[in-house]
Short mmCIF file of C-alpha atoms and ligand atoms in Angstrom, two decimals:
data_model
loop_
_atom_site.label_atom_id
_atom_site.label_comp_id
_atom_site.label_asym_id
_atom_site.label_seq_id
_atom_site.Cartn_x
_atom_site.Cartn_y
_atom_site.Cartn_z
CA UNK I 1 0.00 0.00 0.00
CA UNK I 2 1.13 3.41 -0.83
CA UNK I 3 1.49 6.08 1.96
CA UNK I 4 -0.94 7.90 -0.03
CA UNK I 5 -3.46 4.71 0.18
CA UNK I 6 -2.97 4.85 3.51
CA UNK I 7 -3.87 8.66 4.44
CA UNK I 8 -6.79 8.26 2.56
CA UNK I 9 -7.98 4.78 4.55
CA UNK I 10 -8.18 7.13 7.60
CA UNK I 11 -10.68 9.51 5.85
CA UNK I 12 -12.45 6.89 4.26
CA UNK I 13 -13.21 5.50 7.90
CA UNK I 14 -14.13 8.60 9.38
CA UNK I 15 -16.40 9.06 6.32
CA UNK I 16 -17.81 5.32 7.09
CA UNK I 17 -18.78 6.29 10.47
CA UNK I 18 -20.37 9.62 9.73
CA UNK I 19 -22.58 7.30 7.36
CA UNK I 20 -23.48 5.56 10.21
CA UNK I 21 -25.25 8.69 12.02
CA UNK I 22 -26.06 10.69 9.03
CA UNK I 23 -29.44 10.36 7.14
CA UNK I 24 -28.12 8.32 4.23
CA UNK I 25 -29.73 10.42 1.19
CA UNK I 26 -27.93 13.46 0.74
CA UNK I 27 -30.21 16.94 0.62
CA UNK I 28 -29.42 18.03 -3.35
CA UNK I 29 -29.01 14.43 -5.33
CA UNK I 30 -25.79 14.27 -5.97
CA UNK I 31 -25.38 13.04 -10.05
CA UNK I 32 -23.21 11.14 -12.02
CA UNK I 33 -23.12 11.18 -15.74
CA UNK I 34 -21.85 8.29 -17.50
CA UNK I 35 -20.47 7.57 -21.26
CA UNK I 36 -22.74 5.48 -23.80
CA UNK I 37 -20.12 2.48 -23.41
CA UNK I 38 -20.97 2.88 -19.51
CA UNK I 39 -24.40 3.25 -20.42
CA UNK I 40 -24.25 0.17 -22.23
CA UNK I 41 -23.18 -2.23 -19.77
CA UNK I 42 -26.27 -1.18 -17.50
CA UNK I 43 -28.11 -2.53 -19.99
CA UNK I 44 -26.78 -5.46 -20.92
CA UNK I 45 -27.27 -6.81 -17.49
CA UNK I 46 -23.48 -5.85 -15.61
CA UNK I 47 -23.95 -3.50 -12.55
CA UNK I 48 -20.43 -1.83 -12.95
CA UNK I 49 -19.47 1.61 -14.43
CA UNK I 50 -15.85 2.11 -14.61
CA UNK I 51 -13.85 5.08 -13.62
CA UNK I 52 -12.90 5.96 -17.30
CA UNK I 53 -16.45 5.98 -18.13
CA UNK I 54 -17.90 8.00 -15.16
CA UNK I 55 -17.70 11.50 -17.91
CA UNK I 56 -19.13 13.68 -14.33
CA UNK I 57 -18.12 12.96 -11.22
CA UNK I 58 -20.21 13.22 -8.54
CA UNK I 59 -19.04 15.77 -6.10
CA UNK I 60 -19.83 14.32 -2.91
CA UNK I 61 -18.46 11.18 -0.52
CA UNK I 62 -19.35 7.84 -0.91
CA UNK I 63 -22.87 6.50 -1.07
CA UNK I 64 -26.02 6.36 -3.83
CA UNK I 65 -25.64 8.43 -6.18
CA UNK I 66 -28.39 9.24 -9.74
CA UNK I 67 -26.60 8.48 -12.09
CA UNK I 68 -27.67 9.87 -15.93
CA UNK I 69 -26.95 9.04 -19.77
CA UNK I 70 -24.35 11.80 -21.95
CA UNK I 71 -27.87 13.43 -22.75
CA UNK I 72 -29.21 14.13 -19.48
CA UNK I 73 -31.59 10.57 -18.98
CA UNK I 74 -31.52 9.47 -15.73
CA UNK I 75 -30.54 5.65 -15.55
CA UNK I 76 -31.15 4.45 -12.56
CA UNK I 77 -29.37 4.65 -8.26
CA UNK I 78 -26.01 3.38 -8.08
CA UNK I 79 -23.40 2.92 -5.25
CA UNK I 80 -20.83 5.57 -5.61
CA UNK I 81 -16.82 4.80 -4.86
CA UNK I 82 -14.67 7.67 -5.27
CA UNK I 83 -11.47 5.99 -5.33
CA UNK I 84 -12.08 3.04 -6.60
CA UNK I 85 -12.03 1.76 -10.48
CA UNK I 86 -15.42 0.41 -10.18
CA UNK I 87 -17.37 4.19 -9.71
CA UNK I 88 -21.06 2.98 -9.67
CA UNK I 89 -22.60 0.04 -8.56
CA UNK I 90 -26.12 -0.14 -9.86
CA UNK I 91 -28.73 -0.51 -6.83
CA UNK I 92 -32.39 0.34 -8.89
CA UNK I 93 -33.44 1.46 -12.16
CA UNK I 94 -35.75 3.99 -10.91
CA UNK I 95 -34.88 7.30 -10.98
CA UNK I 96 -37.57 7.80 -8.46
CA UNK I 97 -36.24 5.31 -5.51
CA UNK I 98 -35.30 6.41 -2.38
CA UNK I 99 -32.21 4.36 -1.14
CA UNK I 100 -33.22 4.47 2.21
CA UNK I 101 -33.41 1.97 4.94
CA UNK I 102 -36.62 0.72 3.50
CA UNK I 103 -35.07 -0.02 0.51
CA UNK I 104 -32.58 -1.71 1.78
CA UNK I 105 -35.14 -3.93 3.76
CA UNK I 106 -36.98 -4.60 1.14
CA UNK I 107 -34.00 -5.99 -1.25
CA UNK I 108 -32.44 -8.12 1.74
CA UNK I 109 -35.59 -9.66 2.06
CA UNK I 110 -36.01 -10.43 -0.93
CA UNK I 111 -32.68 -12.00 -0.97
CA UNK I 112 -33.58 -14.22 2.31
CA UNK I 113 -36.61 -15.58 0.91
CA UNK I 114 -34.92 -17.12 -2.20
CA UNK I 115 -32.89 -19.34 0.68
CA UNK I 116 -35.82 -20.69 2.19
CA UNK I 117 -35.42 -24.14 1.41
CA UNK I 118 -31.91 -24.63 2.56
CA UNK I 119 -33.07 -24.26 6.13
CA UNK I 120 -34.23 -27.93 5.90
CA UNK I 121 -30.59 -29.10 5.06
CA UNK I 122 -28.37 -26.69 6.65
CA UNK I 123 -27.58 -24.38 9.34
CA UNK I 124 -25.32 -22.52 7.48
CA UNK I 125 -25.61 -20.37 4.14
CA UNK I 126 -25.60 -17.74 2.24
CA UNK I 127 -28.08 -15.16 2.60
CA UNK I 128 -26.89 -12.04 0.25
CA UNK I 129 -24.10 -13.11 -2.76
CA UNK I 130 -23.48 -9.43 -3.56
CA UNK I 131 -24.18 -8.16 -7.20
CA UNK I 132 -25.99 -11.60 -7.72
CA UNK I 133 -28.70 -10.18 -5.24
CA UNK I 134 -28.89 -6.62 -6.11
CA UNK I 135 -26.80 -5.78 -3.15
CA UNK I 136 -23.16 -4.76 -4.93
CA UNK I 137 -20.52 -5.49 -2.32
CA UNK I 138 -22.18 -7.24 -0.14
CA UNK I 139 -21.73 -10.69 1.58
CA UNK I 140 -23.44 -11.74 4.39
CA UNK I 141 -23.63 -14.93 5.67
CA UNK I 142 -25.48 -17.49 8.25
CA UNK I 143 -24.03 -19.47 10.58
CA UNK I 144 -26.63 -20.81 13.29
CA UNK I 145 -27.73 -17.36 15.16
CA UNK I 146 -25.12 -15.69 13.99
CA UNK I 147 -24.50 -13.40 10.84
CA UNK I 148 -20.90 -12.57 9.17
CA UNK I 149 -21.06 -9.79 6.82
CA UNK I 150 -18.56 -8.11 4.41
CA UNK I 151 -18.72 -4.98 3.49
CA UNK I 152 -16.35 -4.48 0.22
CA UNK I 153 -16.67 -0.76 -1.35
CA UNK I 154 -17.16 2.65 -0.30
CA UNK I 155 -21.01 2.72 -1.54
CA UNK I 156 -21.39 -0.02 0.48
CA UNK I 157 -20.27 1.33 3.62
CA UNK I 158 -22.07 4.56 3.54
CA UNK I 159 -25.34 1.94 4.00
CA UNK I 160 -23.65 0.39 7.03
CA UNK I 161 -26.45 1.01 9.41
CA UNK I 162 -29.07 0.03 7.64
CA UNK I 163 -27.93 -3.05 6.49
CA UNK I 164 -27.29 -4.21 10.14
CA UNK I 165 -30.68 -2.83 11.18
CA UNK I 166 -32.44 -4.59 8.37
CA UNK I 167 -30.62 -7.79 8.99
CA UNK I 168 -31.59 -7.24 12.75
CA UNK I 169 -35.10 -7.11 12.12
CA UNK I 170 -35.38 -9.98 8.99
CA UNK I 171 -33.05 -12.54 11.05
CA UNK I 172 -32.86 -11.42 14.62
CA UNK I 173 -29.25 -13.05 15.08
CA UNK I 174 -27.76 -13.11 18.15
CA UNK I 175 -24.85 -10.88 16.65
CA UNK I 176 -23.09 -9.68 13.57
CA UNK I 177 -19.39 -9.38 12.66
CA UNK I 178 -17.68 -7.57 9.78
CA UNK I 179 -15.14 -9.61 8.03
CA UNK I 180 -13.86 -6.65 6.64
CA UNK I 181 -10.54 -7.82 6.38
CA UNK I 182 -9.83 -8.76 2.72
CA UNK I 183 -7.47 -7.00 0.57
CA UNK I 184 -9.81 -5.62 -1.56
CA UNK I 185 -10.97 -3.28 0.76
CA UNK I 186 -7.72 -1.68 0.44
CA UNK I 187 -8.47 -0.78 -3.15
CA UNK I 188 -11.90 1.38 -2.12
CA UNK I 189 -9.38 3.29 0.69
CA UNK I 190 -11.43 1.41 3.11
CA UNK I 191 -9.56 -0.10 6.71
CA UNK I 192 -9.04 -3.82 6.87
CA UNK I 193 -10.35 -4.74 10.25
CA UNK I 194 -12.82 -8.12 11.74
CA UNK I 195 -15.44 -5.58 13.95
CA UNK I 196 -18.43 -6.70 15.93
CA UNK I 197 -21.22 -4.59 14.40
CA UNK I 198 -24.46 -6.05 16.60
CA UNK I 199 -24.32 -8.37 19.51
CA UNK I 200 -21.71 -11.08 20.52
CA UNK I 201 -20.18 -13.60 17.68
CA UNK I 202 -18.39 -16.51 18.97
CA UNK I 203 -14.74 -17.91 17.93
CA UNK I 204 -16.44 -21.40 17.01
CA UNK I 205 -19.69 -22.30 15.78
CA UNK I 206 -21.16 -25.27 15.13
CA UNK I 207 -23.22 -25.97 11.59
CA UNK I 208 -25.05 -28.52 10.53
CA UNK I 209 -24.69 -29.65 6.68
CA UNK I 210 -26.81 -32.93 5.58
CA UNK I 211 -27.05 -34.10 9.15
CA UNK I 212 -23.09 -33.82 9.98
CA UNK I 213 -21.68 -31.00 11.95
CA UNK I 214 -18.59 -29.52 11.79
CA UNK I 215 -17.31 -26.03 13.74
CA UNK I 216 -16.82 -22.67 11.66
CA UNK I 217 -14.37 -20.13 12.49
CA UNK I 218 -16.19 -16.79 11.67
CA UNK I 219 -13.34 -14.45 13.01
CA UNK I 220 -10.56 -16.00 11.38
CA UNK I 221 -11.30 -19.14 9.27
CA UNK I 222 -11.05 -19.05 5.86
CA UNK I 223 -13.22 -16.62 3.71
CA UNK I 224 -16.42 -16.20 6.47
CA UNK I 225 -16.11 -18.93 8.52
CA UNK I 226 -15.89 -21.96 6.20
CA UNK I 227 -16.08 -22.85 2.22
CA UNK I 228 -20.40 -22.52 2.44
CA UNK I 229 -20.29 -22.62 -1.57
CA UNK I 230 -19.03 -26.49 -1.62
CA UNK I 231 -22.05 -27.67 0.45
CA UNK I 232 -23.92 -29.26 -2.76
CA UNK I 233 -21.12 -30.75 -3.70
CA UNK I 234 -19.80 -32.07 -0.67
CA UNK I 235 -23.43 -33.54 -0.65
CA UNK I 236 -22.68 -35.54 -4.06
CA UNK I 237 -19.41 -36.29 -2.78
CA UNK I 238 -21.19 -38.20 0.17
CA UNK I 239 -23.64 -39.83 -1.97
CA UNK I 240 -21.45 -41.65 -4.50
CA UNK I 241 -18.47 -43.02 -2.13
CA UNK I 242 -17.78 -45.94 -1.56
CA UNK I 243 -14.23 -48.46 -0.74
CA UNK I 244 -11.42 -46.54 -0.65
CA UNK I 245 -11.52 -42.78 -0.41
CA UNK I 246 -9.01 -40.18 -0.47
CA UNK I 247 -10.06 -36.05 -0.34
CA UNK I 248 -7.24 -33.91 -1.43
CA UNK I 249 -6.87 -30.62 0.46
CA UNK I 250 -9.45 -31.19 2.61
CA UNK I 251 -9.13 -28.41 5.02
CA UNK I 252 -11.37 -28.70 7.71
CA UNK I 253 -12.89 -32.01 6.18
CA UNK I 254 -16.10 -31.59 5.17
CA UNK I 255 -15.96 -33.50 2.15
CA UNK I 256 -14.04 -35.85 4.02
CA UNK I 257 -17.06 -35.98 6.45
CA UNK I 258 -19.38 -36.99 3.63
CA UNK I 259 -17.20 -39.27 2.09
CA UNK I 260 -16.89 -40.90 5.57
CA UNK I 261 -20.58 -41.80 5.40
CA UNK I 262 -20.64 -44.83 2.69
CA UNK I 263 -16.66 -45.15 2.25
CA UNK I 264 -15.54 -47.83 3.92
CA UNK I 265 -11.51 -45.66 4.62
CA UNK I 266 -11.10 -41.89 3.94
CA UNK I 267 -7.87 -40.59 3.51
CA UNK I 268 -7.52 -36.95 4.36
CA UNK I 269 -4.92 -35.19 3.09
CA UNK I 270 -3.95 -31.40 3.61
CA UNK I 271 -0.37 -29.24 3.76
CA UNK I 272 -1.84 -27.19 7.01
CA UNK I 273 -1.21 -28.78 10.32
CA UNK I 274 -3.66 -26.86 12.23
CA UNK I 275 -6.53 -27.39 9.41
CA UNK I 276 -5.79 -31.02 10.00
CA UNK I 277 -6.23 -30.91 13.75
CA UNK I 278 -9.84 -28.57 13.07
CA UNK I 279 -10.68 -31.70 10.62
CA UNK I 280 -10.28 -34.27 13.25
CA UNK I 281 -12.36 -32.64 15.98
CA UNK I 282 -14.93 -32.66 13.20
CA UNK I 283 -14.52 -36.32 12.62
CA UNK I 284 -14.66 -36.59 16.38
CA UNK I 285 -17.87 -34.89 16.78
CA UNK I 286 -19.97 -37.10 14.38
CA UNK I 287 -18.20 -40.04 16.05
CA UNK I 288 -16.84 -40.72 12.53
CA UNK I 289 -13.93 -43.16 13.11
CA UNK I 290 -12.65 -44.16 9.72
CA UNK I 291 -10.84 -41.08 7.95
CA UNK I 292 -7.07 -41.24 7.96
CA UNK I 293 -5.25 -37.15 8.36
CA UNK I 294 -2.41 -36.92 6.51
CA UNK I 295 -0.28 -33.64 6.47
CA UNK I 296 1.65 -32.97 3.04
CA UNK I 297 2.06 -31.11 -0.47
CA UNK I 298 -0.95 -32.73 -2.11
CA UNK I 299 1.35 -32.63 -5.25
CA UNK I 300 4.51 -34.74 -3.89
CA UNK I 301 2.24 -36.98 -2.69
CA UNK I 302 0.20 -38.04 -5.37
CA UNK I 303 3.02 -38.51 -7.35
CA UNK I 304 4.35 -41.03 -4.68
CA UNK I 305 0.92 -42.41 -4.14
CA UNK I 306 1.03 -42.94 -8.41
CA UNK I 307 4.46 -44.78 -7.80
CA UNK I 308 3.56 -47.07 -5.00
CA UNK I 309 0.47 -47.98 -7.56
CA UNK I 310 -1.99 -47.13 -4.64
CA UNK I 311 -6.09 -47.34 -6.02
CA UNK I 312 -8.84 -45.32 -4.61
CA UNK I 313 -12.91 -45.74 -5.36
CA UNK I 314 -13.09 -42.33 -5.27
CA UNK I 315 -11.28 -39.01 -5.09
CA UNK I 316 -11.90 -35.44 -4.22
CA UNK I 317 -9.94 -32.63 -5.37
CA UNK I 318 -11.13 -29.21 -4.28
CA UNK I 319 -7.86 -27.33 -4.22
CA UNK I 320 -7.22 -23.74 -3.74
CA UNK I 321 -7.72 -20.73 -6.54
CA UNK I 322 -4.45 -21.62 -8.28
CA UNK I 323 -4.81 -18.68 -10.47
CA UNK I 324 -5.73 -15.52 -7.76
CA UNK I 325 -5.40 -13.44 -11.02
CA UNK I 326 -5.35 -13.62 -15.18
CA UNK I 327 -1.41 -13.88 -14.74
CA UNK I 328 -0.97 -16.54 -12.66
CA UNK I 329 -3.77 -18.21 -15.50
CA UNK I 330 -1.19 -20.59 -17.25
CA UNK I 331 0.94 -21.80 -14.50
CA UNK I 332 -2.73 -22.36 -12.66
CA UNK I 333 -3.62 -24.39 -15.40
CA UNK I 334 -0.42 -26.85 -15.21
CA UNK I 335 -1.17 -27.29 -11.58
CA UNK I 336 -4.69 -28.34 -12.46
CA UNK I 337 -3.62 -30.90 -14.88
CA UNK I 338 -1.51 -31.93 -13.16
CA UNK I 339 -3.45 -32.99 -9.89
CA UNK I 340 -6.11 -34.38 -11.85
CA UNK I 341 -3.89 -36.44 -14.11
CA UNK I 342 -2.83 -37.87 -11.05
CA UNK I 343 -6.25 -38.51 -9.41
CA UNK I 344 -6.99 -40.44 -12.84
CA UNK I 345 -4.07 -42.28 -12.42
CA UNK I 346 -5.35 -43.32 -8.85
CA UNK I 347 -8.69 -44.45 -9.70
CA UNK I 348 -9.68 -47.85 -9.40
CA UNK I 349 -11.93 -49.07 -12.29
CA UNK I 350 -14.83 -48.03 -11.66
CA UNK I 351 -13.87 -45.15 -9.62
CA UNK I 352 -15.08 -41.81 -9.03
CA UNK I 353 -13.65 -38.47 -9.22
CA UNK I 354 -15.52 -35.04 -8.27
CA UNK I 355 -12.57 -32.58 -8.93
CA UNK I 356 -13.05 -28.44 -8.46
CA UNK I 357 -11.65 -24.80 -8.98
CA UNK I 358 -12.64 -21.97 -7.20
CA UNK I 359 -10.28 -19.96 -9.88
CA UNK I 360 -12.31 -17.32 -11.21
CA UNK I 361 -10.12 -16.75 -14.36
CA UNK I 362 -10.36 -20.44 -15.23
CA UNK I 363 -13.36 -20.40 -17.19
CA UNK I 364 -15.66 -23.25 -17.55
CA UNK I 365 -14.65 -23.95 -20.82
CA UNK I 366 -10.78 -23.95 -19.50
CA UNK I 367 -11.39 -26.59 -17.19
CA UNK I 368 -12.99 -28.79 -19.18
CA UNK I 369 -9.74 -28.45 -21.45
CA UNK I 370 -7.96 -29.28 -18.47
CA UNK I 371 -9.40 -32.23 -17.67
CA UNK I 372 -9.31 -33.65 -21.21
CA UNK I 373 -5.66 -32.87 -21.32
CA UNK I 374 -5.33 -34.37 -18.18
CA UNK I 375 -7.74 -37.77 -19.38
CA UNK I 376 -5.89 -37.74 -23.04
CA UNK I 377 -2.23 -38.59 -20.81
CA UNK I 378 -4.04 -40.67 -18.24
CA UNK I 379 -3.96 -43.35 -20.31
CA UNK I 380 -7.49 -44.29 -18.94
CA UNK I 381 -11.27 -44.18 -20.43
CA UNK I 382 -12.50 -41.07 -18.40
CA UNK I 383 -16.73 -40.16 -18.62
CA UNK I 384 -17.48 -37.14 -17.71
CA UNK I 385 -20.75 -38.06 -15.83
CA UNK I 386 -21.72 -34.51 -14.48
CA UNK I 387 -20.98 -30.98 -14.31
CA UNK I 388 -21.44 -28.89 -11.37
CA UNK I 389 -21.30 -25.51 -10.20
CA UNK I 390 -22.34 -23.27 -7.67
CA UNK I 391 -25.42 -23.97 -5.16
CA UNK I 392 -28.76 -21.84 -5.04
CA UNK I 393 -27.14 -19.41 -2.34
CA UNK I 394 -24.41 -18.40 -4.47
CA UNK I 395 -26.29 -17.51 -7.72
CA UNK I 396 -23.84 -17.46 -10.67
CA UNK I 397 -25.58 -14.77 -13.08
CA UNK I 398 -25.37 -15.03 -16.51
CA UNK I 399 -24.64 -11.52 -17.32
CA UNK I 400 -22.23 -10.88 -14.06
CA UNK I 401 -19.60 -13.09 -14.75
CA UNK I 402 -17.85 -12.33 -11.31
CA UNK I 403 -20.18 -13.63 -9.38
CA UNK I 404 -19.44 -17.11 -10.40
CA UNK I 405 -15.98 -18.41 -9.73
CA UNK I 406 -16.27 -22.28 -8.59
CA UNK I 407 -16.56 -25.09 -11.14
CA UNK I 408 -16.87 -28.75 -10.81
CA UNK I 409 -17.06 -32.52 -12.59
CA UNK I 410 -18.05 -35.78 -11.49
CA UNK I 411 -15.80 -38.24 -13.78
CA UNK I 412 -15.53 -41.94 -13.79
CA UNK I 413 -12.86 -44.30 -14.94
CA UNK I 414 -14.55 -46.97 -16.92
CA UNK I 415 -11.41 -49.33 -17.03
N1 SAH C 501 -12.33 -28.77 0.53
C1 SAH C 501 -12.40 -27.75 1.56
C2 SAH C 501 -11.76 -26.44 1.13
C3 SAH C 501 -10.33 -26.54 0.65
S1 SAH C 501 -9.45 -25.06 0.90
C4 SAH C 501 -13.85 -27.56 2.00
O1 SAH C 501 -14.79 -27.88 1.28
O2 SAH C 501 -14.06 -27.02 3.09
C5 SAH C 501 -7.87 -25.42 0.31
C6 SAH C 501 -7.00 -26.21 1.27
O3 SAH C 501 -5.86 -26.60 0.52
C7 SAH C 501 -6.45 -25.45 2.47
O4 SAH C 501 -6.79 -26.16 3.65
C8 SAH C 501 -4.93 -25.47 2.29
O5 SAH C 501 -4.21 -25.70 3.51
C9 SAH C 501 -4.74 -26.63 1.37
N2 SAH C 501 -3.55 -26.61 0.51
C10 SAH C 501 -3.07 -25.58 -0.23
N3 SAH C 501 -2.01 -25.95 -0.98
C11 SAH C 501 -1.81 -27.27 -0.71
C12 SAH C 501 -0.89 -28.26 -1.17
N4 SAH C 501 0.06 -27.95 -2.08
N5 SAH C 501 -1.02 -29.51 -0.71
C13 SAH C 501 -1.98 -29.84 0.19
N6 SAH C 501 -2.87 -28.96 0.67
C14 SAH C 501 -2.79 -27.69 0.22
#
């Protein structure tokens, strides 16, 4: 970070907290006027305007903003973020809406009532996916009685207090923390910081997924707590093991949980100690007694596990993103072939693979390549018997490419 960055993450805070007392729509409606190719975007379904195509700033701090067409039209609310590339986030294509804490009511509950079913199967999920749900920068998530939110751009933060009141009165959680840590806060000259914003969170919690529990870690476990965007998967997972398993970087276990169920041996294999000891107080807590933990580079070992000729019924392979951005793309894409060549490699006949990316910049289309690169020096008959992606909390939308990132296949060896 620049010192520059830095002076102007102070401001940005003080100018976060004022929008926590102030009334959030400003007096005179602050405008921004945007270029036809900004224009265009709007309407082909993508809720960003970009700082080169923002042709009038707005003149104010961060928060909703009208924005207009080069002629004067009005277009619709958006978020405003001074410093940041994205400028506007659209919120609502009426010129006459009031972004107020009605609003904001209104469009979380909306966002709540598309989860309703999952309450039958878990404990834990995802109740706003950002842009996905109309709410730009926004993640909030439930574990149990508890809420984790993360607020990720100026606009965003402006809204601060009526987002926690509204989620207060849809949910009534027993607290709410910000997970306002991630980097790309940074980028919007907001702080970086884990804050209580309602109530009491505790350290652990424990969720229930398809009958098994395992503990999150909302104030310092991965992303907010634990990988909620797998669950579906991890579900699969459960339902077509069987003999031998093995699940590669398996974190805190769940899919080694599932697998657990119908395999008769899990192997569990991950490079972090102290995942491995979270995964076997998991195990412990569903009395599940027959999953192996074995700490190492998940590369170095399948290779070894390929020369001692070992066989598995079925594998899991839900590493990390490999490629964090577009340049790390094509040494990303070796490490994917190569893992999954490997897993293939492993199978016994018969077996069963579901492999994963959470790589945003590997497409869908990518992957596939990858695995039939990786099938085509296998030297085994791979099906490809499913493809997966993201579960009904995390809506991937077709014209907001960003908000889908994780990809999956469920393959087969049929010799
Ligand atoms: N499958 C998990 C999420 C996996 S997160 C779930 O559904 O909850 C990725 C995991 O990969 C992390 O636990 C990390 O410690 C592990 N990891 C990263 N690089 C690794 C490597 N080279 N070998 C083994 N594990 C690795």
């Amino acid at each position: 970070m620049t010192p520059s960055q830095k002076g102007a993450k102070n401001t940005q805070v003080e100018t976060s907290l004022q929008g926590a007392v102030d009334s959030p729509t400003p007096v005179a409606s602050p405008r921004a006027l945007v270029s036809p190719k900004g224009a265009r975007r709007w309407a082909s379904g993508h809720p960003w305007i970009y700082r080169s195509d923002v042709v009038k700033r707005p003149d104010v701090h961060a928060g909703a903003v009208l924005v207009e067409n080069a002629a004067g039209a009005p277009l619709g609310w958006a978020l405003w973020s001074p410093r940041s590339e994205i400028s506007l986030r659209l919120l609502d294509r009426s010129p006459n809406a009031q972004i107020d804490a009605r609003w904001w009511r209104a469009r979380l509950e909306g966002a709540i009532a598309r989860r309703g079913a999952l309450k039958d199967v878990a404990s834990a999920f995802r109740l706003v996916h950002g842009e996905a749900d109309g709410c730009p920068s926004l993640v909030c998530d439930r574990y149990d009685r508890w809420l984790v939110v993360q607020l990720l751009s100026a606009g965003i933060e402006r809204f601060r207090r009526e987002i926690v009141e509204s989620l207060l009165a849809l949910v009534q959680p027993e607290g709410i923390l910000a997970r306002n840590d991630v980097p790309v806060r940074a980028k919007e000259g907001l702080a970086r910081e884990t804050v209580l914003l309602a109530g009491d969170v505790p350290r652990e919690i424990e969720v229930i997924e398809y009958g098994l529990r395992y503990l999150a870690a909302p104030w310092d476990g991965q992303k907010t707590g634990a990988f909620l965007d797998q669950r579906e998967n991890r579900a699969l997972a459960g339902a077509i093991a069987r003999g031998r398993a093995l699940d590669c970087f398996s974190y805190h276990g769940s899919f080694a949980l599932h697998l657990a169920r119908q395999a008769a041996s899990v192997t569990a294999l991950d490079a972090s100690a102290p995942a491995l000891a979270r995964a076997r107080e998991n195990a412990a807590r569903n009395a599940i007694r027959n999953i192996e933990f074995i700490e190492a580079d998940a590369f170095e070992w399948l290779r070894a596990a390929e020369r001692r000729r070992e066989r598995f019924d079925t594998i899991v392979l839900d590493p990390p993103a490999f490629a964090k951005t577009r340049d790390a793309l094509s040494s990303a894409l070796r490490g994917y072939k190569e893992i999954n060549l490997r897993a293939m490699r492993l199978l016994a006949p018969g077996g069963m693979l579901f492999t994963a990316s959470c790589s945003y910049h590997l497409t869908k289309a990518l992957f596939l390549e990858v695995l039939e690169a990786a099938a085509a020096d296998s030297g085994r008959r791979i099906a490809l018997r499913e493809m997966r992606g993201q579960p009904l909390d995390h809506p991937e939308v077709l014209t907001i490419p960003e908000t889908g990132y994780i990809k999956g296949a469920l393959l087969e060896a049929l010799d």
